[in-house]
Each structure stands twice: as C-alpha cells, then as structure tokens.
PDB file of C-alpha atoms in Angstrom:
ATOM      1  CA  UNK N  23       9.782  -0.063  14.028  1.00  0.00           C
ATOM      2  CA  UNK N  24      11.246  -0.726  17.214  1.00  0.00           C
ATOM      3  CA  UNK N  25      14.115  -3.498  16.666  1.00  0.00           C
ATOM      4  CA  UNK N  26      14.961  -6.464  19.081  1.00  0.00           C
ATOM      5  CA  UNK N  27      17.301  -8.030  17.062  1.00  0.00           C
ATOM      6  CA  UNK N  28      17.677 -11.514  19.488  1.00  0.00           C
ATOM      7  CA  UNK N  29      13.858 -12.674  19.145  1.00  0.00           C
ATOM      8  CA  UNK N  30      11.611 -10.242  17.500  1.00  0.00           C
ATOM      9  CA  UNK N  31      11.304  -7.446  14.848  1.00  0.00           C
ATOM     10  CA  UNK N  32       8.190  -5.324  16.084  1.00  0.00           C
ATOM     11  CA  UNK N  33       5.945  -2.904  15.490  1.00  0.00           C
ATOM     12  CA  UNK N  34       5.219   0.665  18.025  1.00  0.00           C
ATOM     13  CA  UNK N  35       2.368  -1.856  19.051  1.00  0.00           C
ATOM     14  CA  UNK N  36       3.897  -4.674  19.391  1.00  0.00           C
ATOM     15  CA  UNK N  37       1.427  -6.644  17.238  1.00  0.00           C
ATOM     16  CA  UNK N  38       1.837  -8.541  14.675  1.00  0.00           C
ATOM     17  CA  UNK N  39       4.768 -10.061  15.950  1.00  0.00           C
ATOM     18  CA  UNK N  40       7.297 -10.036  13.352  1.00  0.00           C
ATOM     19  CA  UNK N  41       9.488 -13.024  14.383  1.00  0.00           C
ATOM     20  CA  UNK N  42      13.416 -12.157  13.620  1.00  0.00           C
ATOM     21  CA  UNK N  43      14.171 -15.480  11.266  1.00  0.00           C
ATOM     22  CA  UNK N  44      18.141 -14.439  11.246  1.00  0.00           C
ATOM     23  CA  UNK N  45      18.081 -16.295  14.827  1.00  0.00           C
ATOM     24  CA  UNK N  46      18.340 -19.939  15.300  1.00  0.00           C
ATOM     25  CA  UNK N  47      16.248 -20.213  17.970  1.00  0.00           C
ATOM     26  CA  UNK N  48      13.027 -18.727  16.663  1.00  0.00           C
ATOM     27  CA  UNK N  49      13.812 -21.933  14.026  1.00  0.00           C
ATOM     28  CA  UNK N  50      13.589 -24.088  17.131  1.00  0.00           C
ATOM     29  CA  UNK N  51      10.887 -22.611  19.073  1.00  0.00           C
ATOM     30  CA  UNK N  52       8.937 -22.434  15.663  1.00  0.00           C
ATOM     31  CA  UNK N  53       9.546 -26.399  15.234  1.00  0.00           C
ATOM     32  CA  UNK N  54       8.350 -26.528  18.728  1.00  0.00           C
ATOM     33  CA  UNK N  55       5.189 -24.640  18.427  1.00  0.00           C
ATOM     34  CA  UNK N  56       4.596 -26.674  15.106  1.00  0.00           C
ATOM     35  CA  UNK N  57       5.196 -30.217  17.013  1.00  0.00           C
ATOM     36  CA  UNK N  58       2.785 -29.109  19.477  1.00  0.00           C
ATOM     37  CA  UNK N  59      -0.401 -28.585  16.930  1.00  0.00           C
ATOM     38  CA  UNK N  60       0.498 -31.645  14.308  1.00  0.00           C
ATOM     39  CA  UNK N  61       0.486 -33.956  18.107  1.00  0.00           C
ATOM     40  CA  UNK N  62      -2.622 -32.811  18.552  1.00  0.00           C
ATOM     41  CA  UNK N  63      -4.171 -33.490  15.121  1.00  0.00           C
ATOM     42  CA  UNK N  64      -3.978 -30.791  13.316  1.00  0.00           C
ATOM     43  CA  UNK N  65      -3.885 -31.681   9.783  1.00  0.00           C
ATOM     44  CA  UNK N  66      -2.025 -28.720   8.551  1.00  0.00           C
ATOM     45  CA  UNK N  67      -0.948 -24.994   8.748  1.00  0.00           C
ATOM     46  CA  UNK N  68      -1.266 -22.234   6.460  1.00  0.00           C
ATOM     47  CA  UNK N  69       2.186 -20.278   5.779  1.00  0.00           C
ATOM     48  CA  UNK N  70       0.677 -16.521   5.704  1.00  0.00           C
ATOM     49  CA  UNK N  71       2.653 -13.644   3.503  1.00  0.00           C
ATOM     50  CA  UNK N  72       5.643 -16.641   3.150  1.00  0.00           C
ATOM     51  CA  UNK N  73       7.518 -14.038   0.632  1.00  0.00           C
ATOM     52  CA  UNK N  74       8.028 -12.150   3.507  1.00  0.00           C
ATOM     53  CA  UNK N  75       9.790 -14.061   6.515  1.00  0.00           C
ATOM     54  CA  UNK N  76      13.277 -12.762   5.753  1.00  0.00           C
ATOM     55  CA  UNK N  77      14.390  -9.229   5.512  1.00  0.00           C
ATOM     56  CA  UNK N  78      17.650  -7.924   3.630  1.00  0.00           C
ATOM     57  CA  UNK N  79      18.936  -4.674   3.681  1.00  0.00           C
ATOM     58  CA  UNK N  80      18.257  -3.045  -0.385  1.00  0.00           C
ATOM     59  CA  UNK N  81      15.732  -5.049  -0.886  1.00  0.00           C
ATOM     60  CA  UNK N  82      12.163  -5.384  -1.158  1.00  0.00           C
ATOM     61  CA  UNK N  83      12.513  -8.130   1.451  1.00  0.00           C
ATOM     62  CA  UNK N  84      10.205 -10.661  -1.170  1.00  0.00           C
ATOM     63  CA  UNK N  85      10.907 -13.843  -2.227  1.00  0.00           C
ATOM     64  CA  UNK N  86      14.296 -13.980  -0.633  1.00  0.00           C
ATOM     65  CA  UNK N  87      17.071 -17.080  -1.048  1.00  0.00           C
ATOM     66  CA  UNK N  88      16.754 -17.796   3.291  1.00  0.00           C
ATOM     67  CA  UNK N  89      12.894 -18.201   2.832  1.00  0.00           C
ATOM     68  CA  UNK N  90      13.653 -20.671   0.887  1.00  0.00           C
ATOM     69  CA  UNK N  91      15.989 -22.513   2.953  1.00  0.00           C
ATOM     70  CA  UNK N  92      14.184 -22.076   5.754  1.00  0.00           C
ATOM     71  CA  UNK N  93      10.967 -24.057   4.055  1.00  0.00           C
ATOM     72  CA  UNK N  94      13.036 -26.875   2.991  1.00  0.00           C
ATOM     73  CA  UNK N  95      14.105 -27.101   6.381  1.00  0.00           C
ATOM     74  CA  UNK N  96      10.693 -26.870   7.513  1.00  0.00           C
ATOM     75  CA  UNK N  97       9.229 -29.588   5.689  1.00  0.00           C
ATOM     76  CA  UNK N  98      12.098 -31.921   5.962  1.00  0.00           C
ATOM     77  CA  UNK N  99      11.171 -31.859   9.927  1.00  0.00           C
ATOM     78  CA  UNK N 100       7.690 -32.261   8.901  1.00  0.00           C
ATOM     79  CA  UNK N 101       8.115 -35.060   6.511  1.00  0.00           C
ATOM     80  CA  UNK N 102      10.145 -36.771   9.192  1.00  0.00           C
ATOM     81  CA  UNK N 103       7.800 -36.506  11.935  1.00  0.00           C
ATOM     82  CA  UNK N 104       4.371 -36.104  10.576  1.00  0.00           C
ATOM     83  CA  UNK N 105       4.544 -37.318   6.958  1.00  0.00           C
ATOM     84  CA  UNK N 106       0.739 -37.287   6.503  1.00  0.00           C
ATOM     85  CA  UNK N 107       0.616 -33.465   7.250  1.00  0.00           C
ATOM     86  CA  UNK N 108       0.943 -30.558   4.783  1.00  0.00           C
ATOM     87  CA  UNK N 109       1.946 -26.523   4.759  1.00  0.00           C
ATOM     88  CA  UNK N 110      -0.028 -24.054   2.504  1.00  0.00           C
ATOM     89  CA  UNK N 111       1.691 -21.104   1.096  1.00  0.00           C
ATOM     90  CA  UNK N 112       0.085 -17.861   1.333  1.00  0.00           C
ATOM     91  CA  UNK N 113       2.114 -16.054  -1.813  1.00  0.00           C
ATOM     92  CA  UNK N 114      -0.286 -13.998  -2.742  1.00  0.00           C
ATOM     93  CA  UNK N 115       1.457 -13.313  -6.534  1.00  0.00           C
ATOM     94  CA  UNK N 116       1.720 -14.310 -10.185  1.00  0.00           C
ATOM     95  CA  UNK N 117       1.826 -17.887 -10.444  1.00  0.00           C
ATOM     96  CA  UNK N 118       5.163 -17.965 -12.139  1.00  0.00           C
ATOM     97  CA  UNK N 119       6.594 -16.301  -8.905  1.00  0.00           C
ATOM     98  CA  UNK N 120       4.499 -18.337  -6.204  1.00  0.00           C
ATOM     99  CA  UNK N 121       5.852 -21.647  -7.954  1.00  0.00           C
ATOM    100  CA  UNK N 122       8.973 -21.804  -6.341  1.00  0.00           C
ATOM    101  CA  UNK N 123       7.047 -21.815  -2.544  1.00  0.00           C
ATOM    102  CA  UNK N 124       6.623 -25.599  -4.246  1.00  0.00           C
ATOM    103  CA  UNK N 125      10.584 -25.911  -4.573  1.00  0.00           C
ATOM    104  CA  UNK N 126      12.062 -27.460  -7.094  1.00  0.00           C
ATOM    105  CA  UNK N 127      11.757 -31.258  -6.307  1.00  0.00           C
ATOM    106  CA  UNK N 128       8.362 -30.265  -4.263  1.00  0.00           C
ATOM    107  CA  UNK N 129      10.529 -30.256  -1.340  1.00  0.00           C
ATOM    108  CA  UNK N 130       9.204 -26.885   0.468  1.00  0.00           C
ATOM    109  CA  UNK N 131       5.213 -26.797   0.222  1.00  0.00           C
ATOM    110  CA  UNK N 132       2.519 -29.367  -0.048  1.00  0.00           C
ATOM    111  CA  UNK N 133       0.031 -26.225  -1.909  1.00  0.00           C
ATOM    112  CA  UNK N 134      -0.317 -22.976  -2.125  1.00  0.00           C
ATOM    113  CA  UNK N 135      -2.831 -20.662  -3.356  1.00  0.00           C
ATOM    114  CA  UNK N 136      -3.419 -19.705  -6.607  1.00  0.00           C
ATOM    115  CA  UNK N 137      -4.693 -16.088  -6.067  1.00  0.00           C
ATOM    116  CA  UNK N 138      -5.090 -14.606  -9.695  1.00  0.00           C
ATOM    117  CA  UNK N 139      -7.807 -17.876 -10.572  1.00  0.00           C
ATOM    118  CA  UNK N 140     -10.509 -15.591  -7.928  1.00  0.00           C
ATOM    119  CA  UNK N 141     -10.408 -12.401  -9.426  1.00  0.00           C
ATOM    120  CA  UNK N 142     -10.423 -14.390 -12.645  1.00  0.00           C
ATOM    121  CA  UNK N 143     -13.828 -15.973 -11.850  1.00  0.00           C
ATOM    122  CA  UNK N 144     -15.356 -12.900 -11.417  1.00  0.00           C
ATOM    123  CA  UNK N 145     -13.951 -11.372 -14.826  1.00  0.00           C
ATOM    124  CA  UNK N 146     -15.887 -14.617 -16.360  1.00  0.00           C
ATOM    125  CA  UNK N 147     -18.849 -14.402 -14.373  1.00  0.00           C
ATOM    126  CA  UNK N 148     -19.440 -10.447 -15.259  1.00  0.00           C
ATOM    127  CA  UNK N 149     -18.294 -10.838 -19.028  1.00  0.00           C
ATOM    128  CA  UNK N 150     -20.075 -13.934 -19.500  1.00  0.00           C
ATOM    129  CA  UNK N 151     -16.858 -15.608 -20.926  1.00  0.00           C
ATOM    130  CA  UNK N 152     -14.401 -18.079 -20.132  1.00  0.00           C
ATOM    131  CA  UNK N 153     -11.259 -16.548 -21.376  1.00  0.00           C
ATOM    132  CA  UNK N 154     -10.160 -14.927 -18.244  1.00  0.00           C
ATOM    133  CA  UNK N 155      -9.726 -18.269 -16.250  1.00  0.00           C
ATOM    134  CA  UNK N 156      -8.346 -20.073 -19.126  1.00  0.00           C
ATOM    135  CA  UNK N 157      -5.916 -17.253 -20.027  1.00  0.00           C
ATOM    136  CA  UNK N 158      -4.665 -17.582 -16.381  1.00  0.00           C
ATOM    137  CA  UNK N 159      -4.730 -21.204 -15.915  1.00  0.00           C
ATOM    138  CA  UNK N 160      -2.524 -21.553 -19.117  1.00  0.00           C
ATOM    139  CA  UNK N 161      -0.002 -19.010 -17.949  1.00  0.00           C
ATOM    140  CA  UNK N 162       0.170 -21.672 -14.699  1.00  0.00           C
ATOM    141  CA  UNK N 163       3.749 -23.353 -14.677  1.00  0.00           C
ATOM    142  CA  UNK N 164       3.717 -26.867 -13.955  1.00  0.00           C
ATOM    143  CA  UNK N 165       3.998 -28.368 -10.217  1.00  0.00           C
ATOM    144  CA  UNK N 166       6.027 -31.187  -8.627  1.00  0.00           C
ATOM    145  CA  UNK N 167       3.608 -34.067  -8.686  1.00  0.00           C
ATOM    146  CA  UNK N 168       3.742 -34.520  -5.038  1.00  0.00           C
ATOM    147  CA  UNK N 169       2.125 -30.943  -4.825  1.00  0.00           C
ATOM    148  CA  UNK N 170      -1.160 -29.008  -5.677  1.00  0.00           C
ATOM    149  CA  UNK N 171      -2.278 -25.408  -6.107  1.00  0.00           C
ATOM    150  CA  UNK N 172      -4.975 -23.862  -4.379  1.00  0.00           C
ATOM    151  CA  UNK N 173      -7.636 -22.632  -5.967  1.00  0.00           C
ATOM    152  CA  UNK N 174     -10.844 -20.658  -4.447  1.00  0.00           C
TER     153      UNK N 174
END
C-alpha cells in the first residue's frame, strides 16, 4: 500500500480508491458528491463493504465504533435534506453482526442486505426442504421499524 494520509489510502494501482475517513474533508466532499446524485433524482445509494470504511491499527479494521459515527452522521444530513431517500448497507455478514448498520434507533441505514437468506435458498431448493431459510430467518434479530432488510 502506498499511504497518502491527507486524502487517500491506495493501492500500487491506485484503484479502488480507498478514501482516508480519519480526514474531515473526505466527510465533506463525500456529502458533496452525495448532494449532487439525490438533486438529480437518485433515489438512493448502496453503502458497499460498510464494515470496512475505518481502519485501526490491531485490528481487523471491521465493524469499527467511527463507522458508526460516521453513518449517523450520514443519514442525519440525508434525513435533513432528502428525507424521502434511503442508504443500503452492503455488510456482507451474520445477521446478528449486520444489525447494527440499522443503529440502534434506525438512525444509520434505511436496509441492508441480508446475505445468508441466498445461499439459504439454494440449500432449500437442492434438499427439497424449508428448514434452511427458516433456521436463518429465525436467527434474524429484530429491526427498527423505520428500517428493512434486504433480501435476494
């Protein structure tokens, strides 16, 4: 990795950009870029790998206290601008771990995915059996109301 601490954490190849969250004015130029789509109608954006937008040193850099922050700073802006617009979390983990992307008064993300339901279907489909989607769907924690998971 070749580090630019001001902006950008990057790669040899400079692609993906791995934007350096620690610095207040990626938050602003984010909010920016974020204004610009919702004024043109976009309806709403898709968070990808969320668990992973801050890094800490000893740590698997997942799931981390500032990505969390950071969200409910997010949608507060979002709710105050463009209330009918939503953000879905791409967690891709076990439901009782992607919950939180909800927050804990549903005051970070409108929905995220539900990835173990889609490996789930398959496990039905193949042994001609429920079970595996029920099983997962009752190890589910509940949601804010104001929020809804994803499922495909």
């Amino acid at each position: 990795w070749t580090r630019r601490p001001r902006l950008l954490l990057a790669p040899l190849l400079l692609a993906p950009a791995d934007l350096n969250f620690e610095n207040p004015r990626v938050h602003t130029a984010l909010l920016k870029v974020i204004d610009f789509w919702f004024a043109l109608g976009v309806d709403g954006l898709r968070l990808d790998a969320v668990p992973y937008l801050y890094e800490a040193e000893g740590t698997n850099c997942e799931n981390l206290p500032a990505t969390h922050e950071f969200l409910r700073k997010l949608r507060a802006h979002i709710d105050a601008k463009f209330s009918d617009r939503m953000l879905l979390a791409e967690a891709n983990q076990w439901p009782e771990d992607a919950v939180a992307y909800f927050g804990k008064d549903g005051d970070e993300c409108h929905m995220c995915f539900h990835f173990p339901v889609m490996p789930r279907m398959f496990m039905a489909l193949q042994m001609e059996d429920r079970f595996p989607i029920i099983d997962i769907l009752e190890q589910t924690p509940a949601i804010p109301e104001n929020c809804q998971w994803g499922m495909f």
